[in-house]
XYZ file of C-alpha atoms in Angstrom:
377
model
C -21.136 142.050 -24.838
C -24.449 143.080 -23.250
C -26.297 140.582 -25.439
C -23.953 137.779 -24.376
C -24.402 138.704 -20.691
C -28.179 138.798 -21.130
C -28.101 135.337 -22.723
C -25.933 134.077 -19.884
C -28.500 135.299 -17.322
C -31.221 133.439 -19.185
C -29.178 130.240 -18.960
C -28.641 130.784 -15.226
C -32.381 131.345 -14.726
C -33.290 128.282 -16.765
C -30.745 126.182 -14.888
C -32.076 127.378 -11.525
C -35.661 126.570 -12.526
C -34.608 123.114 -13.735
C -32.683 122.442 -10.509
C -35.639 123.494 -8.336
C -37.979 121.351 -10.424
C -35.707 118.363 -9.887
C -35.584 119.015 -6.129
C -39.374 119.311 -5.925
C -39.858 116.163 -8.008
C -37.401 114.214 -5.868
C -39.052 115.445 -2.673
C -42.464 114.355 -3.992
C -41.195 110.966 -5.141
C -39.450 110.214 -1.852
C -41.929 112.128 0.334
C -42.887 109.121 2.466
C -39.253 108.125 2.936
C -38.537 111.675 4.079
C -41.569 111.561 6.360
C -40.491 108.244 7.871
C -36.988 109.542 8.531
C -38.330 112.693 10.176
C -40.746 110.848 12.465
C -38.471 107.921 13.394
C -37.702 108.052 17.173
C -34.255 106.619 16.305
C -33.986 104.519 19.452
C -34.942 100.846 19.876
C -38.296 100.305 21.558
C -36.624 97.868 23.974
C -34.559 100.714 25.474
C -37.332 103.295 25.211
C -38.689 104.825 28.413
C -42.446 105.275 27.788
C -44.426 108.172 29.267
C -46.436 107.632 32.471
C -49.683 105.668 32.232
C -53.088 107.377 32.495
C -54.985 106.998 35.747
C -58.519 106.246 34.615
C -59.939 107.210 37.974
C -59.085 110.821 37.068
C -61.059 112.963 34.580
C -57.972 114.028 32.614
C -57.430 110.421 31.493
C -60.591 110.629 29.374
C -61.156 112.585 26.170
C -64.904 112.099 26.707
C -66.611 110.919 29.855
C -70.214 111.902 30.697
C -71.420 113.281 33.968
C -72.753 110.615 36.280
C -76.230 112.202 36.321
C -76.485 111.444 32.581
C -76.978 107.776 33.417
C -80.666 108.242 34.133
C -81.320 109.781 30.706
C -79.830 107.094 28.444
C -80.025 103.342 28.115
C -76.839 102.583 26.140
C -73.130 103.325 26.343
C -70.518 103.810 23.639
C -66.889 102.909 24.295
C -64.850 104.820 21.712
C -61.158 104.211 20.904
C -59.812 107.154 18.956
C -57.537 107.089 15.891
C -53.936 108.279 15.617
C -53.494 111.952 16.418
C -49.771 111.954 17.322
C -47.209 112.322 14.539
C -44.111 111.180 16.419
C -40.513 112.289 16.109
C -39.352 111.631 19.657
C -41.668 109.102 21.261
C -42.798 105.701 20.065
C -45.919 106.218 22.178
C -47.355 109.627 22.908
C -47.918 110.959 26.405
C -51.664 110.643 26.850
C -51.912 114.423 27.316
C -49.513 115.476 24.535
C -50.785 119.000 23.605
C -50.651 118.853 19.792
C -52.133 115.358 19.662
C -54.850 116.465 22.093
C -55.741 119.450 19.878
C -55.944 117.205 16.816
C -58.107 114.756 18.722
C -60.580 117.331 20.048
C -60.680 119.448 16.883
C -60.712 116.757 14.177
C -61.178 113.202 15.402
C -63.950 113.504 17.977
C -66.328 115.772 15.980
C -65.993 113.614 12.878
C -65.895 110.096 14.320
C -67.220 110.093 17.906
C -70.033 112.614 17.463
C -72.141 110.324 15.218
C -72.678 108.221 18.357
C -73.755 111.122 20.582
C -77.451 110.295 20.132
C -76.811 106.589 20.594
C -75.615 106.673 24.189
C -73.111 108.028 26.681
C -69.673 108.162 25.123
C -66.596 106.998 27.014
C -63.416 107.811 25.090
C -60.180 107.148 26.979
C -56.896 108.857 26.348
C -54.177 106.280 25.875
C -50.495 106.203 25.060
C -51.171 105.853 21.372
C -48.542 104.575 18.976
C -47.145 107.354 16.804
C -48.013 107.857 13.155
C -44.530 106.579 12.327
C -45.491 103.077 13.497
C -47.980 102.912 10.609
C -45.333 103.829 8.044
C -43.058 100.865 8.746
C -43.310 97.151 9.496
C -40.365 97.165 11.935
C -40.665 95.091 15.095
C -40.195 98.277 17.147
C -43.317 99.742 15.573
C -45.318 96.600 16.285
C -44.129 96.670 19.905
C -45.321 100.256 20.261
C -48.748 99.371 18.922
C -49.036 96.373 21.264
C -48.016 98.636 24.138
C -50.918 100.983 23.376
C -53.405 98.140 23.770
C -52.714 97.746 27.486
C -54.010 101.256 28.199
C -57.205 100.669 26.216
C -57.803 97.375 28.020
C -57.272 99.026 31.422
C -59.639 101.864 30.524
C -62.309 99.397 29.407
C -62.027 97.385 32.596
C -62.312 100.559 34.660
C -65.378 101.601 32.670
C -67.076 98.228 33.159
C -66.448 98.220 36.885
C -67.424 101.812 37.614
C -69.750 103.080 34.872
C -71.515 100.504 32.711
C -74.093 99.298 35.200
C -75.406 96.571 32.909
C -76.317 98.877 30.003
C -76.199 97.891 26.335
C -72.791 98.567 24.829
C -71.579 99.824 21.468
C -67.855 99.344 20.854
C -66.235 101.747 18.391
C -62.662 102.006 17.153
C -61.259 104.110 14.328
C -58.006 103.292 12.451
C -55.415 102.609 15.221
C -58.330 102.582 17.644
C -60.090 100.019 15.454
C -57.152 97.633 15.582
C -57.070 97.952 19.370
C -60.854 97.575 19.656
C -60.653 94.384 17.603
C -58.364 92.813 20.191
C -60.500 94.202 23.022
C -63.529 92.514 21.480
C -61.778 89.151 21.243
C -60.144 89.172 24.682
C -62.536 91.107 26.932
C -66.033 90.831 25.431
C -66.332 87.551 23.543
C -65.267 85.351 26.537
C -67.877 87.067 28.774
C -71.269 85.659 27.769
C -73.256 88.177 29.833
C -71.371 91.123 28.361
C -71.696 89.704 24.854
C -75.474 89.569 25.276
C -75.439 93.320 25.984
C -73.380 94.116 22.902
C -75.484 96.142 20.480
C -72.807 96.463 17.818
C -69.130 96.866 17.003
C -67.770 99.490 14.605
C -64.233 99.110 13.299
C -64.015 102.186 11.099
C -61.193 102.590 8.576
C -59.798 99.367 9.976
C -58.528 96.230 8.253
C -59.543 93.010 10.025
C -59.625 89.511 8.484
C -63.076 88.550 7.222
C -62.632 84.894 8.184
C -62.654 85.886 11.867
C -66.238 87.177 11.568
C -68.056 84.411 9.734
C -71.734 83.518 10.343
C -70.851 81.117 13.162
C -68.469 83.492 14.971
C -69.486 84.776 18.429
C -69.649 88.264 16.881
C -70.309 87.785 13.158
C -70.209 90.419 10.444
C -73.521 92.248 10.153
C -75.808 90.958 7.406
C -78.504 93.607 7.895
C -79.493 96.624 9.990
C -82.009 94.649 12.021
C -79.221 92.696 13.734
C -77.542 93.330 17.075
C -74.298 91.983 18.476
C -72.545 91.980 15.098
C -69.565 93.745 13.543
C -69.478 96.607 11.038
C -65.976 97.097 9.619
C -64.471 98.715 6.558
C -61.368 100.378 5.172
C -62.152 102.803 2.366
C -60.519 104.263 -0.698
C -61.621 106.425 -3.571
C -62.330 104.171 -6.528
C -59.236 103.922 -8.714
C -56.692 104.615 -5.948
C -54.616 101.520 -6.632
C -51.738 102.602 -4.383
C -53.971 102.737 -1.301
C -55.567 99.436 -2.262
C -52.127 97.826 -2.335
C -51.148 99.351 1.006
C -54.328 98.200 2.733
C -54.156 94.702 1.250
C -50.437 94.077 1.742
C -49.168 96.234 4.619
C -52.019 96.138 7.136
C -51.266 94.413 10.439
C -53.812 92.243 12.269
C -53.735 90.289 15.537
C -52.919 86.609 15.638
C -53.992 84.250 18.430
C -50.876 85.029 20.467
C -51.560 88.767 20.586
C -48.902 89.507 17.981
C -49.353 91.882 15.055
C -48.762 90.131 11.735
C -49.414 91.081 8.125
C -52.830 90.101 6.829
C -50.922 87.864 4.400
C -53.479 87.331 1.666
C -56.531 86.959 3.921
C -59.504 88.958 2.655
C -60.391 92.002 4.802
C -63.884 92.366 6.203
C -66.060 94.935 4.448
C -69.517 95.849 5.704
C -70.989 98.616 3.563
C -71.996 101.534 5.841
C -74.663 102.666 3.351
C -76.357 99.267 3.592
C -75.380 98.072 7.061
C -74.643 94.693 5.506
C -71.777 92.558 4.273
C -72.222 92.131 0.521
C -70.809 93.397 -2.762
C -73.874 95.321 -3.908
C -73.107 98.816 -5.155
C -75.037 101.228 -2.931
C -75.967 104.337 -4.941
C -75.284 107.838 -3.671
C -79.002 108.399 -3.054
C -78.668 106.083 -0.024
C -75.972 108.285 1.540
C -77.836 109.840 4.480
C -75.252 112.513 5.113
C -71.548 113.202 5.013
C -70.018 115.935 7.160
C -66.878 117.956 7.638
C -67.179 118.551 11.368
C -63.584 119.656 11.940
C -63.427 122.573 14.350
C -66.996 122.193 15.665
C -67.473 122.386 19.403
C -68.529 119.164 21.056
C -72.309 118.933 21.064
C -72.764 120.924 17.854
C -74.382 119.008 15.046
C -72.683 119.506 11.670
C -74.395 120.407 8.430
C -75.071 117.078 6.729
C -74.416 116.775 3.003
C -76.622 114.065 1.501
C -76.000 111.874 -1.549
C -72.272 112.576 -1.661
C -70.850 109.157 -2.558
C -71.756 105.693 -3.712
C -70.055 102.783 -1.939
C -69.287 99.180 -2.839
C -67.259 96.421 -1.214
C -64.736 94.919 -3.629
C -62.082 92.405 -2.589
C -62.665 93.289 1.046
C -62.164 97.056 0.635
C -64.812 99.776 0.498
C -64.636 101.638 -2.807
C -66.382 105.008 -2.906
C -67.078 107.670 -5.477
C -65.385 111.041 -5.372
C -67.354 113.357 -3.024
C -69.283 116.115 -4.722
C -68.402 118.708 -2.073
C -64.825 120.038 -1.985
C -65.077 120.146 1.829
C -64.996 116.332 1.745
C -61.658 115.973 -0.003
C -58.168 115.425 1.386
C -56.168 118.480 2.366
C -53.371 119.455 4.731
C -49.795 118.315 5.172
C -48.329 114.930 4.304
C -48.795 113.799 7.905
C -52.430 114.925 7.872
C -53.042 112.898 4.728
C -51.634 109.760 6.379
C -54.179 109.973 9.211
C -57.915 109.405 8.963
C -59.722 112.062 6.976
C -60.736 115.331 8.597
C -64.301 114.603 7.491
C -66.672 111.630 7.585
C -68.407 110.484 4.398
C -70.829 108.326 6.409
C -71.546 110.550 9.432
C -75.350 110.221 9.353
C -75.253 106.629 8.074
C -73.204 105.540 11.096
C -75.588 107.335 13.444
C -78.662 105.680 11.915
C -76.989 102.267 11.875
C -75.970 102.418 15.543
C -79.422 103.605 16.639
C -80.973 100.703 14.727
C -78.690 98.155 16.379
C -79.418 99.441 19.880
C -83.143 99.223 19.063
C -82.654 95.679 17.741
C -80.883 94.662 20.934
C -83.674 96.083 23.082
C -86.288 94.265 21.002
C -84.353 91.012 21.278
C -83.968 91.450 25.036
C -87.674 92.199 25.450
C -88.599 89.056 23.489
C -86.230 86.954 25.579
C -87.854 88.115 28.836
C -91.460 87.460 27.747
C -92.799 84.441 29.680
C -93.389 81.390 27.455
C-alpha cells in the first residue's frame, strides 16, 4: 500500500511539473499578446481625455535645459527628443511628469543617448506627452492618433526654443526611437522650409529609428550623410544583432513613417535609411570592431559623469536598410530586464563614443563651411 501511495505521489509531482512547464511555455509564446493586453488603455483615443500640456516657459517642462549663462561658453545647440519611457496601462499619452517614466528617462535614456552630445553643445530636451509603449505594439488607429498627438508638444517645444534660446547658433537635431520619428517630422515641417535655419543645421541623428531612404537622397534638402566631413545631413539607423530575423521582420514590416499629410503609415516595402555610425556614411561596407570608438552602459550615472568606454565591442554593417551588428563582447552591453524593458531602446549604447565624435565633426564641418562662405571673393 505504501509503495502504491509513493508511486501515486510521483505521478502527482510529475503532472504538476508538466502543467507548470506548459503554463510557462504558453506564457513565453504569447508573451507579447499578454503584454499588449496589460498595457492597452481599453478606451478609444477619440474619447480619451489627455493630460495637461507642458508649459515650456517653465523649467519643469524640460528634462534638460542649460543655464542661460552657458550660452557664452558654447557655439552649438542640441535639440534632443527622448525615446519611450512610459509603459502605459491607463493613458494613451503619458503626463509629461509621470514619475516612473521620468525615473526611466533620467536614469536610462539621458545618460545613454543624450550624454554623447554633452561635449557638442547645450542640450535642450523637452518633456512631452509621449505615446505609451503600447502604441508601438499595435497598428491600431488609436495608437497612431496617440503618436501624432505627441508630435504637437515636440513642435511647440522646438518653437519655444528657437524663439527664446537658439540665438542663431548651429543646431544638431537628435531623436531616439519614438523621439526619432517625431524629430523626422520636425525636420520636414519646421527646419527644411526655413532656409536660414537649414543653413545652421550641423546634423540630424535619428537613432534606432526607421525612416524611408528615398526621402533622403543626394538631392534632398537634408540628404543622408555620405561622410564625416559633411554638415547639414542625416544620420539614421535601426539596429539588430546579426541573425535576429524576428526583429528584422518587425522593423521592415511594422514600422510606421510619416506621409505627406502628416499621417503615420506602414513603410510598405520602402527601404529604410541606414547610415553606419562607425563610418558616418551611408554604404554597405562592413565596419570592423576595431573602428568602434567606445560603447557604454551609462545607466544609473549622474548627469555630467562620463561613462567608462568599452572599445572594439561590435562590428556594424548596413544590410537591406537595417544596421546589423555583432554580439557585444561585454555582458554589460546585452539585453536584460523585464519584457517591457526589452521592448524599449537598450539600456546601453553600442556607439556612445562614435556618436560623440561624429557630431563634433559635423559641427566643425559646419563652422568651416560658414567661414568659407563669409570670406570675401
